[in-house]
Short mmCIF file of the C-alpha atoms (twelve columns), coordinates in Angstrom:
data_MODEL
# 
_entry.id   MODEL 
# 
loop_
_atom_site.group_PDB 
_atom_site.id 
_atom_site.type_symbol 
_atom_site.label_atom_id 
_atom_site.label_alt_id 
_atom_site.label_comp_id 
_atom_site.label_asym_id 
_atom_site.label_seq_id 
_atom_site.Cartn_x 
_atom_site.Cartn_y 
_atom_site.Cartn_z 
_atom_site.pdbx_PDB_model_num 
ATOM 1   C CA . UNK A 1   -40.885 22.595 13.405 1 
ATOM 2   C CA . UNK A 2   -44.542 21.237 12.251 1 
ATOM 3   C CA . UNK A 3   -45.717 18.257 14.756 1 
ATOM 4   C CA . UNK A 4   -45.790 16.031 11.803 1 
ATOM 5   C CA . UNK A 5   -42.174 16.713 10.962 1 
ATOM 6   C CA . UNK A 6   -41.409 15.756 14.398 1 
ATOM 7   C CA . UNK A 7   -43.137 12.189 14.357 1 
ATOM 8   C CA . UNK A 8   -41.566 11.554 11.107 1 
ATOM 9   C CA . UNK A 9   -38.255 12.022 12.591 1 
ATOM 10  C CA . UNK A 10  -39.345 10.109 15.534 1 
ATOM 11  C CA . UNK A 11  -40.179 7.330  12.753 1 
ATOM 12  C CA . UNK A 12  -36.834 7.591  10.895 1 
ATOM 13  C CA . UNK A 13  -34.628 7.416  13.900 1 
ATOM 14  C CA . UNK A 14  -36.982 4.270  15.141 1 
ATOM 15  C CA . UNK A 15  -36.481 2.652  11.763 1 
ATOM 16  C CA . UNK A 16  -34.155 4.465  9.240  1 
ATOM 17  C CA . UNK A 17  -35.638 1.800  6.397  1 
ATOM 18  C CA . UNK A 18  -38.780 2.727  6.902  1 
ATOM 19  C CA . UNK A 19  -40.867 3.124  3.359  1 
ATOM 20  C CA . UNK A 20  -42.352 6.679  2.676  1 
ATOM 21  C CA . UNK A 21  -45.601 4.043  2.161  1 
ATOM 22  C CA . UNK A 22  -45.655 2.531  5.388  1 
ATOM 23  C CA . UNK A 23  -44.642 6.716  7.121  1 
ATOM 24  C CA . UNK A 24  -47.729 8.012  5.561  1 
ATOM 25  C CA . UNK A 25  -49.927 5.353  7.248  1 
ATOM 26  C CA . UNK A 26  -48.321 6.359  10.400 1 
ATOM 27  C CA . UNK A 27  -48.921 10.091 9.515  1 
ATOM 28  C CA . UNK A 28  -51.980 10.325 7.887  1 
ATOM 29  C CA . UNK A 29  -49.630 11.733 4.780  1 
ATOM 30  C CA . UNK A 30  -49.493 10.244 1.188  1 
ATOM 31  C CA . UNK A 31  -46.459 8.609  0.351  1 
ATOM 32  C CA . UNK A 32  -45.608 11.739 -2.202 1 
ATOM 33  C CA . UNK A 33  -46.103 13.764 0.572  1 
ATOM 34  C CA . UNK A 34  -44.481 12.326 3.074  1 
ATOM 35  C CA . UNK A 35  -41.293 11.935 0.824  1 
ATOM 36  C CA . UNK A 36  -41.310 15.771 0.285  1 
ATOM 37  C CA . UNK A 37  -41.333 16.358 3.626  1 
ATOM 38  C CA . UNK A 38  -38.023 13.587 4.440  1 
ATOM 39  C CA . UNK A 39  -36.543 15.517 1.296  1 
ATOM 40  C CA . UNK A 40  -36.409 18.905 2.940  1 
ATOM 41  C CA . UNK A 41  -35.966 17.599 6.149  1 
ATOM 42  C CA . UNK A 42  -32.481 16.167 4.747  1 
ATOM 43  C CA . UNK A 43  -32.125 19.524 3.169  1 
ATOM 44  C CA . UNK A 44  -32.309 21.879 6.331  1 
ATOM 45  C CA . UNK A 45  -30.113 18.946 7.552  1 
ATOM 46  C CA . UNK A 46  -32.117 18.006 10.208 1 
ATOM 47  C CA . UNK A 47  -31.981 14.273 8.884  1 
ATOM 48  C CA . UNK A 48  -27.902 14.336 8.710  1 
ATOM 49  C CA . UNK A 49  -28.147 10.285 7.449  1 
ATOM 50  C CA . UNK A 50  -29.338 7.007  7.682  1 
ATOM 51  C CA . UNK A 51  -27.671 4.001  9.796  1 
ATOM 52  C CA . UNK A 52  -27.657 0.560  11.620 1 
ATOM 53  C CA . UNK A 53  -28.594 0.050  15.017 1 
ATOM 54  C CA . UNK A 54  -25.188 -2.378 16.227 1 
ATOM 55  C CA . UNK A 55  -24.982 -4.609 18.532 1 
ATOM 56  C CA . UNK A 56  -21.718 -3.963 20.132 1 
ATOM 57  C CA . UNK A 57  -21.676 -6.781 22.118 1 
ATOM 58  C CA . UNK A 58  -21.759 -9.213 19.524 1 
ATOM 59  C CA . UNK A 59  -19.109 -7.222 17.585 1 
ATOM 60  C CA . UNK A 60  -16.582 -7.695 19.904 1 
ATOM 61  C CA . UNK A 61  -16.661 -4.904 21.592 1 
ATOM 62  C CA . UNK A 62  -19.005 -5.432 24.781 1 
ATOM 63  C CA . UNK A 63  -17.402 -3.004 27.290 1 
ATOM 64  C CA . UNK A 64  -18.691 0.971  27.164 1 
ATOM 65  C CA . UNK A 65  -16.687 3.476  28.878 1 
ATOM 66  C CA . UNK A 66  -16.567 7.418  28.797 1 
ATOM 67  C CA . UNK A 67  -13.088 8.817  28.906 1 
ATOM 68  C CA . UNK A 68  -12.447 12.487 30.370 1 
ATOM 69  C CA . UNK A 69  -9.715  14.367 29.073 1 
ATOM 70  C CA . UNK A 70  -7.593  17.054 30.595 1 
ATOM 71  C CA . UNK A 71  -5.153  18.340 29.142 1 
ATOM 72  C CA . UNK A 72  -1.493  18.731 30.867 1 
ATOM 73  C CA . UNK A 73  -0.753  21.869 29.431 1 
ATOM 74  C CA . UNK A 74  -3.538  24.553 29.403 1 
ATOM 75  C CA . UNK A 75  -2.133  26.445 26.944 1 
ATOM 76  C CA . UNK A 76  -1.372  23.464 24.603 1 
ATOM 77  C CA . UNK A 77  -2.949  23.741 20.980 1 
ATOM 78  C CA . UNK A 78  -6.721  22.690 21.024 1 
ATOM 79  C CA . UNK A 79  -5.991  19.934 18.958 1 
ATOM 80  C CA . UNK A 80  -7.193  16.664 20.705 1 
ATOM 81  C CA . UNK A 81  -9.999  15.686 18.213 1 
ATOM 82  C CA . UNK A 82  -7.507  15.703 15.460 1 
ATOM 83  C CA . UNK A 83  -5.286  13.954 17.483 1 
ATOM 84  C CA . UNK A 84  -7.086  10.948 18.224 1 
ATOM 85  C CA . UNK A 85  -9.133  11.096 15.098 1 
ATOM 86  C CA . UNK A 86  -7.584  7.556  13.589 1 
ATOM 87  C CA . UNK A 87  -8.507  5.498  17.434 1 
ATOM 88  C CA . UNK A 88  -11.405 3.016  16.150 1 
ATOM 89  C CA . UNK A 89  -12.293 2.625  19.576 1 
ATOM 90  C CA . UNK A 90  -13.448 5.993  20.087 1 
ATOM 91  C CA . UNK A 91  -17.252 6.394  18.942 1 
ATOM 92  C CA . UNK A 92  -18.092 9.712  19.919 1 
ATOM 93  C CA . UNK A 93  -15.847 12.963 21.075 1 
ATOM 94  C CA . UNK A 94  -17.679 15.685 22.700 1 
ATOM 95  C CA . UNK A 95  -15.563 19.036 23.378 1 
ATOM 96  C CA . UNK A 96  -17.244 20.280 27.423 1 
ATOM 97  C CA . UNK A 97  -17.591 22.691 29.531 1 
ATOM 98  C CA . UNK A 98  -15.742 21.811 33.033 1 
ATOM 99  C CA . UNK A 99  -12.869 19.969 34.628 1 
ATOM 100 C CA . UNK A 100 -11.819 18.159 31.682 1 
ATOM 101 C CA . UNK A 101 -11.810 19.226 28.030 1 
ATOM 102 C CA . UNK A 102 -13.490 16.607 26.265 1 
ATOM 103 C CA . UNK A 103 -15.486 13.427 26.813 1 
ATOM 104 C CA . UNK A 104 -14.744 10.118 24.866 1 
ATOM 105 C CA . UNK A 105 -17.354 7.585  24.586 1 
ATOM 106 C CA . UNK A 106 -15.403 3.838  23.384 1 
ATOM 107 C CA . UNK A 107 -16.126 0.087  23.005 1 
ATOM 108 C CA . UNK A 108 -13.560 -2.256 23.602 1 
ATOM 109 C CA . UNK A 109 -13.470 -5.992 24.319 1 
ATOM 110 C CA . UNK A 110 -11.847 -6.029 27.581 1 
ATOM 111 C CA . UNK A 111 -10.776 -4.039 30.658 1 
ATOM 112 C CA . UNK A 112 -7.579  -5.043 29.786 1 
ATOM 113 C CA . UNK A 113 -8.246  -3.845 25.345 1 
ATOM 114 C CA . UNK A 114 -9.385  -0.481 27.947 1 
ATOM 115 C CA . UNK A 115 -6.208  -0.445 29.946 1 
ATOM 116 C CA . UNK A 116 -4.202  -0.047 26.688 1 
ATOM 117 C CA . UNK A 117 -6.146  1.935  24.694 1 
ATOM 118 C CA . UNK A 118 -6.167  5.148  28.064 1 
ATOM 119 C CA . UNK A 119 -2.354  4.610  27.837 1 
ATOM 120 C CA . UNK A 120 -2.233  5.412  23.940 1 
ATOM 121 C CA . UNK A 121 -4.888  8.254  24.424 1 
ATOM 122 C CA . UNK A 122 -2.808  9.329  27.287 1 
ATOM 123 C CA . UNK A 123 0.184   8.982  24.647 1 
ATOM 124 C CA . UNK A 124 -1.487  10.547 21.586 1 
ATOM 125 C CA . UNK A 125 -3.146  13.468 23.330 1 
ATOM 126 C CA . UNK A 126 -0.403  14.561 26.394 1 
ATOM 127 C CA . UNK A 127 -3.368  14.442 28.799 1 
ATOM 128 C CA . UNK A 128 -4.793  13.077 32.251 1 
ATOM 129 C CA . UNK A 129 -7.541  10.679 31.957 1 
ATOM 130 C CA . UNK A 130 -10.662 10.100 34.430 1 
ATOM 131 C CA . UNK A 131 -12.559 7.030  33.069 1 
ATOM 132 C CA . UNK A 132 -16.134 5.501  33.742 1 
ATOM 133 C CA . UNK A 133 -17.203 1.857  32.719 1 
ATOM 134 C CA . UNK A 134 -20.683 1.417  32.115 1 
ATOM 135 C CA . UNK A 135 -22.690 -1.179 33.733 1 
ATOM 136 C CA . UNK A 136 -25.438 -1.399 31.621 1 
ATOM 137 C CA . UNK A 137 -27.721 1.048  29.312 1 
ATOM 138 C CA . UNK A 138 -30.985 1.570  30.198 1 
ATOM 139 C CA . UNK A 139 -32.104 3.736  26.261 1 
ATOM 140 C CA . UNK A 140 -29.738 5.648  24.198 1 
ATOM 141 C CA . UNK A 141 -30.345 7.507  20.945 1 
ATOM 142 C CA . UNK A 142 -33.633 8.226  22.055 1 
ATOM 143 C CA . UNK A 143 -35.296 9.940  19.192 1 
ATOM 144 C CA . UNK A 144 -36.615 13.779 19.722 1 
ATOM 145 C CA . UNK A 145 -39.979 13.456 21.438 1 
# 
């Protein structure tokens, strides 16, 4: 990938409303060029889409925790994604390498909203959990350097 291609994605995740005007003053590009460059970026699907920056805390949901997964019986159907597809709470599911089969990254309210929501994931999924709360976030989504 082209340097320039990198600082413009560096730009979009920064500001996904940036104007092709104001990228090509950060570039050096035109605007024409700089919007053929977003369009095959989107193309090769290295831009996968545009969205807002949330403040989860004043959403309701102030409290971060990563949920590990195991499940009970190794040779149960791979299914868990699918399975806990419809829980709001969970942002992200990432399928890992170790101990435990996937990691869940959720925002709830409370520890007690978090209390009830490992029981139904414990429900849902027929797995152990192992959770971490986090404290505070330093960065996150850090765009590619």
């Amino acid at each position: 990938m082209e340097k320039i291609d990198r600082k413009i994605l560096r730009l979009l995740a920064d500001d996904g409303r940036m104007s092709y005007t104001d990228l090509g003053k950060a570039t050096g590009l035109s605007t024409s060029a700089v919007h053929q460059r977003v369009k095959r970026l989107e193309e090769r699907g290295l831009i996968t889409g545009y969205g807002a920056s949330i403040d989860h805390a004043q959403a309701g949901r102030p409290l971060t925790a990563f949920i590990s997964i195991t499940p009970f019986d190794p040779a149960a159907p791979d299914d868990y994604p699918d399975r806990l597809a419809d829980v709001e709470e969970i942002e992200s599911c990432w399928s890992v390498a170790g101990d435990e089969s996937y990691i869940l990254k959720v925002r709830v309210a409370t520890p007690a909203d978090l209390e009830a929501l490992l029981a139904r994931v414990r429900t849902m999924a027929n797995v152990s959990t192992r959770t971490t709360i986090v404290l505070s976030t330093a960065y996150e989504n850090r765009p590619i350097g």
